[in-house]
Coordinates of C-alpha atoms in Angstrom, one line a residue:
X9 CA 117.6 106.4 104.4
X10 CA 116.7 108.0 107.5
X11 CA 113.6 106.8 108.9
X12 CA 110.6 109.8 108.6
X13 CA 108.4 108.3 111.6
X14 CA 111.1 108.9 114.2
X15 CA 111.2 112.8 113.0
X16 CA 107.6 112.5 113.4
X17 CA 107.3 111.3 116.8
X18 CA 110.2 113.7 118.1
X19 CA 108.5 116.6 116.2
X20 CA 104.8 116.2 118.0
X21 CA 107.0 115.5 121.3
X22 CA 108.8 118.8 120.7
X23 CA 105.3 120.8 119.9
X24 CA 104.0 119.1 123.1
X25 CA 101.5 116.3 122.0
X26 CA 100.2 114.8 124.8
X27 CA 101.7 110.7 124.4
X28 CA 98.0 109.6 124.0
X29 CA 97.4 112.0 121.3
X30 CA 100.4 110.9 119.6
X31 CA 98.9 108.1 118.2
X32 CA 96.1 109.5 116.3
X33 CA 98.6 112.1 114.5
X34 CA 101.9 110.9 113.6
X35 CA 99.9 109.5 110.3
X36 CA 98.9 113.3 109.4
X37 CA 101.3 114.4 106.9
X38 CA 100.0 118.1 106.3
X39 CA 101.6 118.3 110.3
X40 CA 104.7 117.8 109.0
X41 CA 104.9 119.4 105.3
X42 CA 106.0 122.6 106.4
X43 CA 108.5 121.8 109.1
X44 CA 110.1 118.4 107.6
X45 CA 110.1 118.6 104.0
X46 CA 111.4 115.6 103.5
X47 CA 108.9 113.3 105.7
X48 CA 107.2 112.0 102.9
X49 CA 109.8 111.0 101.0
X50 CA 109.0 107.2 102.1
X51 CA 105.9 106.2 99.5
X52 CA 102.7 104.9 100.9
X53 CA 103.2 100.8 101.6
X54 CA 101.6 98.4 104.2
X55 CA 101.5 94.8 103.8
X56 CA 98.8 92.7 105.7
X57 CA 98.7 88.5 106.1
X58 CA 95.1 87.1 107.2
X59 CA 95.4 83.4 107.9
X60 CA 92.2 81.1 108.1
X61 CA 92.7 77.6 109.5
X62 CA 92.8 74.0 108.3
X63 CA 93.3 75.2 104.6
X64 CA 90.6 76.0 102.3
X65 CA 89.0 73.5 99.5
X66 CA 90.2 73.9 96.0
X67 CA 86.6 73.5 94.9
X68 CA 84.7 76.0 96.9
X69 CA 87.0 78.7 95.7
X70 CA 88.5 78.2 92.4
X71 CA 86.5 80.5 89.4
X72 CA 85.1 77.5 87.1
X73 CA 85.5 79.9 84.3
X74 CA 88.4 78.0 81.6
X75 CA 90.8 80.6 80.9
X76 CA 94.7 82.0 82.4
X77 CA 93.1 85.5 82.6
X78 CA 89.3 86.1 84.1
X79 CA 87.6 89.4 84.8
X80 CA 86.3 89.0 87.9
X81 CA 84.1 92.4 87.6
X82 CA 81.8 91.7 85.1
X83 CA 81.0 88.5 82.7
X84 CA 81.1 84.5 83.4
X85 CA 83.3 84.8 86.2
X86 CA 81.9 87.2 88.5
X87 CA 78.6 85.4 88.0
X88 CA 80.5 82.0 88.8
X89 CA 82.1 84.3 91.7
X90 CA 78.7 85.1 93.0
X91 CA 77.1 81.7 92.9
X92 CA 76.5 80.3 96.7
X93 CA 78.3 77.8 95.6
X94 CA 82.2 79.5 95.7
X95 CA 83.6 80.6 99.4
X96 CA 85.1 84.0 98.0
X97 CA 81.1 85.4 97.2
X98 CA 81.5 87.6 99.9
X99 CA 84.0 89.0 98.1
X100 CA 82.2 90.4 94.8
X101 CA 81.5 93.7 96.2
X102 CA 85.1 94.5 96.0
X103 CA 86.4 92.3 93.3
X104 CA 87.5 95.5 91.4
X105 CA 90.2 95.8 94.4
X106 CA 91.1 91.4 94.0
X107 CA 93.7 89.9 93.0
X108 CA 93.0 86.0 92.7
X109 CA 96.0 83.7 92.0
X110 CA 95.2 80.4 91.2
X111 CA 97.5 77.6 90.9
X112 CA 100.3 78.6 92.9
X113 CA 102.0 76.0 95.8
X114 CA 103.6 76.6 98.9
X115 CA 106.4 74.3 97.5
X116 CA 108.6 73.9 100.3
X117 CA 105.8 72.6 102.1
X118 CA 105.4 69.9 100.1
X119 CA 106.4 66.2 101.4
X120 CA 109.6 65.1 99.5
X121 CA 111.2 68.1 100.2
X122 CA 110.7 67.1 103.7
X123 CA 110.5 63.2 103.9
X124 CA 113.7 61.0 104.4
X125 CA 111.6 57.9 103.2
X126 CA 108.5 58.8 101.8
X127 CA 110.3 57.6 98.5
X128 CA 108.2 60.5 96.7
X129 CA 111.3 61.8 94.7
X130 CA 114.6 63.3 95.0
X131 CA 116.0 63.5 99.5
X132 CA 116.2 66.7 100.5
X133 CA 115.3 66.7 104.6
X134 CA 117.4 69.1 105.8
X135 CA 117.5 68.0 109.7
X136 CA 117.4 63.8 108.9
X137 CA 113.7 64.5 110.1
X138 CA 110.8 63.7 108.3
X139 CA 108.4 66.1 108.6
X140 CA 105.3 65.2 106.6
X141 CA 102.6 67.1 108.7
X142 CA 100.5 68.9 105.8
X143 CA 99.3 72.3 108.5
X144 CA 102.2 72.7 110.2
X145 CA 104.2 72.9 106.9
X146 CA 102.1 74.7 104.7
X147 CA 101.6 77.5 107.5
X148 CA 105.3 77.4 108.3
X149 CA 105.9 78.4 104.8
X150 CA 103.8 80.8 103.9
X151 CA 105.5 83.4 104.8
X152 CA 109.4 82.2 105.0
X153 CA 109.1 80.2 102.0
X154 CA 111.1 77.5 103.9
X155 CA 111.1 73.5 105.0
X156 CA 110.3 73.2 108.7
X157 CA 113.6 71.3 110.8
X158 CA 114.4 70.8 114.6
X159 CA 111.3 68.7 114.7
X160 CA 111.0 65.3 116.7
X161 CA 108.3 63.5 115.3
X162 CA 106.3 63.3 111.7
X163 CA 103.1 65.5 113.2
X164 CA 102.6 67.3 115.8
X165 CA 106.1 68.4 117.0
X166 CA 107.2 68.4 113.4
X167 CA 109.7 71.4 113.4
X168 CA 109.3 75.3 112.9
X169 CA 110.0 77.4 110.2
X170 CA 113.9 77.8 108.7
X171 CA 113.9 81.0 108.0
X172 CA 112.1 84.7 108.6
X173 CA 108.9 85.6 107.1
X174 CA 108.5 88.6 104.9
X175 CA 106.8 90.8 107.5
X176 CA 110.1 90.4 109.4
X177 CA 112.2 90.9 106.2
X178 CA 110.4 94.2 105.7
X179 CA 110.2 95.3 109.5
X180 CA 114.1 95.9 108.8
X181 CA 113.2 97.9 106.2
X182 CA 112.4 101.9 106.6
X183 CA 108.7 100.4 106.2
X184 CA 109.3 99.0 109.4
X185 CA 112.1 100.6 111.2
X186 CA 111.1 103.9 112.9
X187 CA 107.3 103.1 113.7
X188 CA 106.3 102.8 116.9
X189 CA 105.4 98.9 115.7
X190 CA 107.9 98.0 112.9
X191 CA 105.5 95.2 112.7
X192 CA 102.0 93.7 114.7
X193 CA 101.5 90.2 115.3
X194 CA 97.4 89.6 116.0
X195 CA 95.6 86.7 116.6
X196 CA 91.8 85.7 117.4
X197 CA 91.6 82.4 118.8
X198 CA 95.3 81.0 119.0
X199 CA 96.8 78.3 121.2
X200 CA 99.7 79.7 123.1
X201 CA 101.0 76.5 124.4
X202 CA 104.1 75.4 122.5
X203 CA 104.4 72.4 124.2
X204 CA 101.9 70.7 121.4
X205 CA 101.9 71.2 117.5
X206 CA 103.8 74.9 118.5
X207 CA 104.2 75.0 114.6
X208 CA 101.1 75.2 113.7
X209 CA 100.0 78.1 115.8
X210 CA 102.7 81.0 114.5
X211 CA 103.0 82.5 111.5
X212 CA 105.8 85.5 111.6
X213 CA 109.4 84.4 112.2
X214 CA 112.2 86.5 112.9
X215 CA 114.7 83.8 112.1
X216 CA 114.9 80.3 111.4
X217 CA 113.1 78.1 114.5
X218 CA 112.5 81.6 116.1
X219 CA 108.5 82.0 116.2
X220 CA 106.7 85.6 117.2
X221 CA 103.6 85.0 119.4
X222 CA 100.4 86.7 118.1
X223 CA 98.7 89.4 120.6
X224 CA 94.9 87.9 121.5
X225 CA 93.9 90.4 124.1
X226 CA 92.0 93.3 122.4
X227 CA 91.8 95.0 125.9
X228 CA 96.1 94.7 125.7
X229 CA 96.5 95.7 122.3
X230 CA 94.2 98.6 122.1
X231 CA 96.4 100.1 125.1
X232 CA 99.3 99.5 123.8
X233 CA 98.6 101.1 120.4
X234 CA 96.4 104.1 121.4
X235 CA 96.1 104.6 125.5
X236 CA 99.8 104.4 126.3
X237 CA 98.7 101.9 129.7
X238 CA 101.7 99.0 130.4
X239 CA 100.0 96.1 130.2
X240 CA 103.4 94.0 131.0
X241 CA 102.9 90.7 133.0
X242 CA 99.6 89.1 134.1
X243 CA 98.8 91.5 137.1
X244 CA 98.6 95.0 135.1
X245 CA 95.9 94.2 132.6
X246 CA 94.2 97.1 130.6
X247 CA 92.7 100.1 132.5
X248 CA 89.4 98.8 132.4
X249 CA 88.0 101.7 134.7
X250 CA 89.1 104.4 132.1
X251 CA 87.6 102.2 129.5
X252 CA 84.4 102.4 131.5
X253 CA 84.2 105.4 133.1
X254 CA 85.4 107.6 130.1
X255 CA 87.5 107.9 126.4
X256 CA 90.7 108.5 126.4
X257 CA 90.0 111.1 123.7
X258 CA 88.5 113.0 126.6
X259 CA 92.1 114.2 127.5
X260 CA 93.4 115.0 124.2
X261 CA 90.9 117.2 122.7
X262 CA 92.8 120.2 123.9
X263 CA 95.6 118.5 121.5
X264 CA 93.4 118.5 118.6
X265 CA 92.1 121.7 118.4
X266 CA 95.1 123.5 119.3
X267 CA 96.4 121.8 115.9
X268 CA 93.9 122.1 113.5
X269 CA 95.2 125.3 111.6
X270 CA 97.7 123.0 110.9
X271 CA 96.2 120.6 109.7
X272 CA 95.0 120.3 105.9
X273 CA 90.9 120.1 105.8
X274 CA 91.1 116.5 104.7
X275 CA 93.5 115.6 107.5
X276 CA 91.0 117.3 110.2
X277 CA 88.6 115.2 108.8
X278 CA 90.5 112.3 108.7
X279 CA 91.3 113.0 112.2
X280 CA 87.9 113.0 113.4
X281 CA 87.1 109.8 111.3
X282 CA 89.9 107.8 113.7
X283 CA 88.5 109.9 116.6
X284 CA 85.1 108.1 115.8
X285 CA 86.7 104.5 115.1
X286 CA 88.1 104.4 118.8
X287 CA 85.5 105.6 120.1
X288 CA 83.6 102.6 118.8
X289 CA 86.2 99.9 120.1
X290 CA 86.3 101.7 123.3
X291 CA 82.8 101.1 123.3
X292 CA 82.6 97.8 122.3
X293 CA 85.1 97.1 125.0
X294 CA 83.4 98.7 127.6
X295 CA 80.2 96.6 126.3
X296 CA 82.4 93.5 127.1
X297 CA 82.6 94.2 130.4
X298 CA 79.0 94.8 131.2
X299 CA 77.6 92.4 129.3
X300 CA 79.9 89.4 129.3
X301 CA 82.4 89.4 132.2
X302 CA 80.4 91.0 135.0
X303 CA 82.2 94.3 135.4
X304 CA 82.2 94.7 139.1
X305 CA 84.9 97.2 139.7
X306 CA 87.7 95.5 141.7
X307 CA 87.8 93.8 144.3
X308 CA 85.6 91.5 142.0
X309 CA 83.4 89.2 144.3
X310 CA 85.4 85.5 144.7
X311 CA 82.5 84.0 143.5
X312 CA 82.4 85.7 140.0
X313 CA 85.9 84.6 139.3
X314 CA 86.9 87.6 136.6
X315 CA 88.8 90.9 138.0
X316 CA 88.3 93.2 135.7
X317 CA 91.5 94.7 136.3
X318 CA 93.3 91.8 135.6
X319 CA 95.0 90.8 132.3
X320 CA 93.9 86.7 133.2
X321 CA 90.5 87.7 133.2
X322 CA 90.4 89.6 129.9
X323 CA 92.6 87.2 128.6
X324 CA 90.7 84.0 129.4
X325 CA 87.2 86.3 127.7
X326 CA 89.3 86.6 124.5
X327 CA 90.7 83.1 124.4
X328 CA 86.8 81.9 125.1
X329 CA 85.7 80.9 121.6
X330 CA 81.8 82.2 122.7
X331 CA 83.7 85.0 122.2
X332 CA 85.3 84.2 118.5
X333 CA 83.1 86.6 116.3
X334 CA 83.1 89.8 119.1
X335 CA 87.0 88.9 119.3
X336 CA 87.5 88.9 115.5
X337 CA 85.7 92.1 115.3
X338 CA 87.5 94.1 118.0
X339 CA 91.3 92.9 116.2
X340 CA 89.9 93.6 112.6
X341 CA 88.6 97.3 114.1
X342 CA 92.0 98.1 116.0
X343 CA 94.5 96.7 112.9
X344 CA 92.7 98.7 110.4
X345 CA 93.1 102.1 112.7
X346 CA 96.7 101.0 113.6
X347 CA 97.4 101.1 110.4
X348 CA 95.6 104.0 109.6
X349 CA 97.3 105.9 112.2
X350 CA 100.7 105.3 111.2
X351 CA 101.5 102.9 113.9
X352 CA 102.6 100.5 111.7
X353 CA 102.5 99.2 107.9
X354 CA 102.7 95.2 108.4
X355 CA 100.5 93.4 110.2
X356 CA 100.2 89.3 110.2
X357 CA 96.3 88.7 111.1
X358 CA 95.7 84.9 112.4
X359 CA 92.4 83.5 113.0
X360 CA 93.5 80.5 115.0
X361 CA 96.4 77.7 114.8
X362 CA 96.6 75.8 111.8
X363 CA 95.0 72.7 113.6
X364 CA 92.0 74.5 115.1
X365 CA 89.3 72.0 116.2
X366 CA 86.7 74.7 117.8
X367 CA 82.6 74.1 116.3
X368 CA 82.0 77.3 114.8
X369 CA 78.3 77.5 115.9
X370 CA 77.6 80.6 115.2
X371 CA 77.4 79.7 111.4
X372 CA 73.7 78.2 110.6
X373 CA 74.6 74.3 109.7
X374 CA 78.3 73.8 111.1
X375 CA 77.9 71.2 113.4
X376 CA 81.4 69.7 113.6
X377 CA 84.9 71.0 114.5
X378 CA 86.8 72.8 111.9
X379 CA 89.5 70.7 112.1
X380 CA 87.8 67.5 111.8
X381 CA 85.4 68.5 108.7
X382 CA 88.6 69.6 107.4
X383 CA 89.8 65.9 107.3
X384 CA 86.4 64.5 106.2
X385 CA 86.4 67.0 103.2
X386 CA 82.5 67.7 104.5
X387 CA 80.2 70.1 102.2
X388 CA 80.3 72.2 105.8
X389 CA 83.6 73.4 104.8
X390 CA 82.0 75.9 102.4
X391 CA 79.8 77.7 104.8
X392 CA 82.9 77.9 106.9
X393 CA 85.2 79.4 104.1
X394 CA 82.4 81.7 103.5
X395 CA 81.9 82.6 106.9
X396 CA 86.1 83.9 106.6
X397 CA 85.6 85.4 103.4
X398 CA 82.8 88.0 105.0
X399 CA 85.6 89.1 107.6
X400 CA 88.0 89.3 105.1
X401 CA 85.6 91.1 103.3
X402 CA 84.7 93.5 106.4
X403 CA 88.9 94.1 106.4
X404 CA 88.7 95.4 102.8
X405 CA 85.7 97.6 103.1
X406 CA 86.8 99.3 106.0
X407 CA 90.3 99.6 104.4
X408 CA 89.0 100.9 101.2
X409 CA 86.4 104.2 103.1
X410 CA 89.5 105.3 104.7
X411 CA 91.7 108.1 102.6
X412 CA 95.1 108.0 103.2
X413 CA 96.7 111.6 104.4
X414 CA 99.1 112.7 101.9
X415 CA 98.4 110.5 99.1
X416 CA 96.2 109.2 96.9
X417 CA 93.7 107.2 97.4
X418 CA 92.6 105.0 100.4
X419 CA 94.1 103.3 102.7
X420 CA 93.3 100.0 101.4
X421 CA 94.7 101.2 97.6
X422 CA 98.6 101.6 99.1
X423 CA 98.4 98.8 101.2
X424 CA 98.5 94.9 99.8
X425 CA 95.9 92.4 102.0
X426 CA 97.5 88.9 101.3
X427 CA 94.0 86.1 102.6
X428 CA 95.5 82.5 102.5
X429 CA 95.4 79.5 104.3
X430 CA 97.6 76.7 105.0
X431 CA 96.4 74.0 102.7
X432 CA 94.1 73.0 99.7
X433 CA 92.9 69.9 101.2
X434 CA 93.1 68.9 104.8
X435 CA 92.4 65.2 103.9
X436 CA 95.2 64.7 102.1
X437 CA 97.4 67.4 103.3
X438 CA 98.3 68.7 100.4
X439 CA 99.6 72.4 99.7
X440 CA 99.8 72.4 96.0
X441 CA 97.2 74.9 94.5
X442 CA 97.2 76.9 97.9
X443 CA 94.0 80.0 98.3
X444 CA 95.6 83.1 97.6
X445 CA 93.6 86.3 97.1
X446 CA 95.2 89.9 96.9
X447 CA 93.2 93.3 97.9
X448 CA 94.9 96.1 97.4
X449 CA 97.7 97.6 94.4
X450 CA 100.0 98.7 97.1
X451 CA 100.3 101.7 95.4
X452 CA 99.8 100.9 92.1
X453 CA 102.1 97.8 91.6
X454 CA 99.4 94.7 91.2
X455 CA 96.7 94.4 89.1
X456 CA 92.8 94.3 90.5
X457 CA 89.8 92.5 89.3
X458 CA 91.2 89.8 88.0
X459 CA 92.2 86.0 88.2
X460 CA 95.3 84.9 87.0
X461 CA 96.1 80.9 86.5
X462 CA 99.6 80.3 86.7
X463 CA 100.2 76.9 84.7
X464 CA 98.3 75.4 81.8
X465 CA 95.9 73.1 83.9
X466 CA 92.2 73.9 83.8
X467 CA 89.3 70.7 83.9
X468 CA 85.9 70.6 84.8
X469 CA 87.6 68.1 87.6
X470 CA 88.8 70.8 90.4
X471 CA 90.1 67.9 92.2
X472 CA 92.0 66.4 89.9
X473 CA 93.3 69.6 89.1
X474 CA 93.7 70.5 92.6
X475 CA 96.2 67.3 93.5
X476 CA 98.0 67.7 90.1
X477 CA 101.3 69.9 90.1
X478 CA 100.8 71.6 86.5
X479 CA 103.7 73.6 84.2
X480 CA 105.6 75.7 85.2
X481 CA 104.9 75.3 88.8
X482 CA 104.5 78.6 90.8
X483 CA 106.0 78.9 94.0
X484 CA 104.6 81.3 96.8
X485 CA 108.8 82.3 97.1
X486 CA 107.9 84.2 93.7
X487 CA 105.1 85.6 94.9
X488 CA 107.5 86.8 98.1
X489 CA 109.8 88.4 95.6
X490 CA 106.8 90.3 94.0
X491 CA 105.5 91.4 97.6
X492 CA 109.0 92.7 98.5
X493 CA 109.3 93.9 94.8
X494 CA 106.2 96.3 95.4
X495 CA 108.2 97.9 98.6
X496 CA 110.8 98.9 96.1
X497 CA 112.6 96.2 98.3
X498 CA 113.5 93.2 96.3
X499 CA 117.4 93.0 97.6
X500 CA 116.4 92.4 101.0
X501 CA 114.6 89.2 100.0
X502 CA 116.1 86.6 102.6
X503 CA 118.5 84.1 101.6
X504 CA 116.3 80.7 102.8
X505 CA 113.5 82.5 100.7
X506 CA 116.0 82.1 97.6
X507 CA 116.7 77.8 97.8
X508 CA 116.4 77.2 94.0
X509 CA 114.0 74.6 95.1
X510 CA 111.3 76.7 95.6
X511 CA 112.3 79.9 93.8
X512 CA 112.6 80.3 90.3
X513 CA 115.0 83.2 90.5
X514 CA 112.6 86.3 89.9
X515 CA 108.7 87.8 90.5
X516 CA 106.1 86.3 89.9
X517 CA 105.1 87.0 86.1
X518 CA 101.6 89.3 85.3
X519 CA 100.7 90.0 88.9
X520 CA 102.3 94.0 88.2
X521 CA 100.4 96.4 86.2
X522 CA 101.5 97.3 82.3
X523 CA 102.7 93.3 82.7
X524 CA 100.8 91.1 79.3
X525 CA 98.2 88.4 80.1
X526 CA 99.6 84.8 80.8
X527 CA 100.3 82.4 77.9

């Protein structure tokens, strides 16, 4: 199939679309109807990862409602949903767009498949490594469904990823192939040095042992996607004085009007919408700069140590976790317009590295650091998970008030938001009965406002039922298959996603709509 979004750039090239315009209207499909009948041949599909760190506890956001099927609308569990007492409450203002599944394990994360002498069952190391680090595993497999090898040591450097994630399997895909960003890597608050537990701090992989490093520079991002500024190498940061002095919408209005006859009304006012939405980042980046670095046009005083014009110094501000809730803001604002735009349909969102240690004090009553709590089990972890849940929650809103140009529905309804963490429990390292919460049918293909249980397990003893490995034991490689399934793309699932280890061999059952209720 030949790929619609390279028609689509050469066609607004040909018209003569300024490149800073571009951005904004290669998503419009009414531009395109009447010349290039066939550009919307490819349905409406985006898939998009958020990872929270340190893993999340089974106990804080399992429904405490008995049953393999819950409405999480109406009834006992959206009232157990709602309680303070469950992380995902955030969530209950768009549980009719949710997809809980509960009771599903990132398997090959698991220690025997990874141990040489654990003596926990059946060898299976695949390097002669063992490799039981519980957050560097589970994140490592979230998305490649793989063991971790080339490691040197049990923790820390325990090994990457053997295999590529889905967001790489599908970048090859026409979902991917022809976009100006087959696929965005974004993180908040990410450790870039891979000299130290580099496995815990990536989460897309375009092969096995081959890691893709997270953007955490709004400034660099936001002119990559919609300013067309180089922002290669450390001395040709953003263009801060544009971003100060005026839009870059300034320059394309010209663009605009001279194509609104055609344009379909809803895509002139969808248009104007993503006119408003970068106008707010810009905003908020400009704000930055006069309120939290000093913005003294350059040359910046010696004594200030920022230049404004400098990629370090913008950088260092978005690497500064003072700066973890502006920062998480900016990257949820610019993914949701990227992929509103058209830029892209498959994003991987990370908060921070799997081992993240920071004190989120910006919560009332977190005291400690994340990673440590995490290892304590401490009654802080749910203000914390909560605290996540709102951004996720943020995502999904501003997702859902977006319609999507030549389809139906909104953005959010053909896209698929996958929010997961690494682990179940952080004390014991144990990725069995992993978070994993759905927004989005991706057009249609998975189910909303429900939560599915995936084995026959369900006790008033969440921890007992969290460390227990219940029948038939779900593996997130099914769920993979599903994902890719949705994309009208299950052949391309990778080969390491497909060890019989950790795949059963097809989707995962009841997730797709018309599909029966488990058991």
């Amino acid at each position: 199939m030949r790929s619609p979004l390279v028609t689509r750039r050469r066609f607004l090239r040909d018209i003569g679309v300024s490149a800073v315009a571009a951005p904004l209207l290669v998503g419009m499909e009414s531009l395109y109807e009447t010349k290039l009948g066939h550009a919307a041949a490819l349905p409406k599909r985006r898939f998009i990862t958020v990872y929270t760190p340190n893993g999340m506890r089974y106990q804080d956001w399992r429904i405490p409602v008995a049953g393999s099927q819950l409405d999480i609308t109406t009834g006992p569990a959206n009232t157990a949903m709602s309680a303070p007492t469950c992380s995902l409450n955030p969530l209950v203002p768009n549980a009719s767009k949710l997809l809980i599944l509960d009771r599903i394990s990132y398997v090959a994360a698991r220690k025997h498949f990874q141990g040489v002498a654990d003596g926990l069952g059946p060898v299976s190391s695949v390097d002669g490594i063992q490799h039981p680090g519980g957050h560097q595993k589970g994140m490592g497999c979230i998305l490649t469904g793989t063991v971790l090898i080339g490691g040197t040591q049990n923790n820390e450097n325990a090994g990457l990823a053997n295999g590529i994630s889905l967001d790489q399997v599908l970048a090859a895909t026409p979902y991917g192939q022809g976009l100006k960003f087959p696929s965005l890597q974004l993180g908040v608050n990410v450790d870039e040095n891979l000299a130290d537990r580099y496995v815990d701090k990536r989460l897309s992989y375009s092969g096995p042992k081959m890691p893709l490093p997270p953007a955490v520079d709004p400034f660099a991002i936001f002119n990559q996607l919609f300013n067309g500024v180089a922002t290669t190498g450390a001395a040709s940061g953003p263009n801060i004085r544009q971003l100060m002095d005026s839009s870059v919408l300034d320059t394309v209005q010209s663009d605009f009007t001279r194509l609104q006859p055609k344009l379909s009304k809803a895509d002139w006012q969808l248009l104007q919408q993503h006119q408003a939405g970068i106008r707010a980042i810009e905003q908020q980046l400009t704000a930055v700069f006069q309120t939290n670095v000093g913005c003294t046009l350059p040359p910046a005083p010696a004594a200030a140590g920022v230049n404004p014009m400098s990629a370090v110094a913008t950088h260092a501000w978005a690497q500064d976790v003072k700066n973890f809730t502006t920062v998480g803001g900016l990257m949820i604002d610019i993914m949701v317009h990227a992929l509103a735009c058209g830029l892209t349909n498959l994003v991987t969102f990370q908060w921070a590295n799997s081992e993240w240690d920071k004190v989120m004090s910006w919560i009332p009553g977190v005291t400690g650091g994340h990673h440590g709590l995490s290892h304590a089990q401490d009654a802080q972890l749910l203000k914390i998970d909560t605290w996540y849940a709102s951004q996720v929650n943020s995502m999904i809103t501003k997702m859902n008030a977006i319609p999507d140009s030549g389809g139906t529905g909104t953005l959010l309804d053909n896209s698929l938001l996958m929010y997961t963490s690494c682990m179940s429990d952080g004390q014991a390292h144990v990725s069995t009965n992993v978070p994993i919460v759905l927004a989005g049918s991706n057009g249609g293909y998975f189910k909303q406002g429900k939560a599915l249980r995936f084995n026959n397990t369900f006790t008033n003893n969440a921890l007992q039922d969290q460390q227990s490995i219940g029948n038939p034991d779900r593996s997130n490689n099914d769920l993979l298959a599903s994902i890719l399934d949705s994309f009208g793309e299950l052949n391309a699932m990778a080969p390491t996603m497909k060890d019989p280890r950790f795949y059963s061999g097809a989707v995962l059952p009841y997730v797709k709509v018309g599909e029966g209720a488990p058991f």
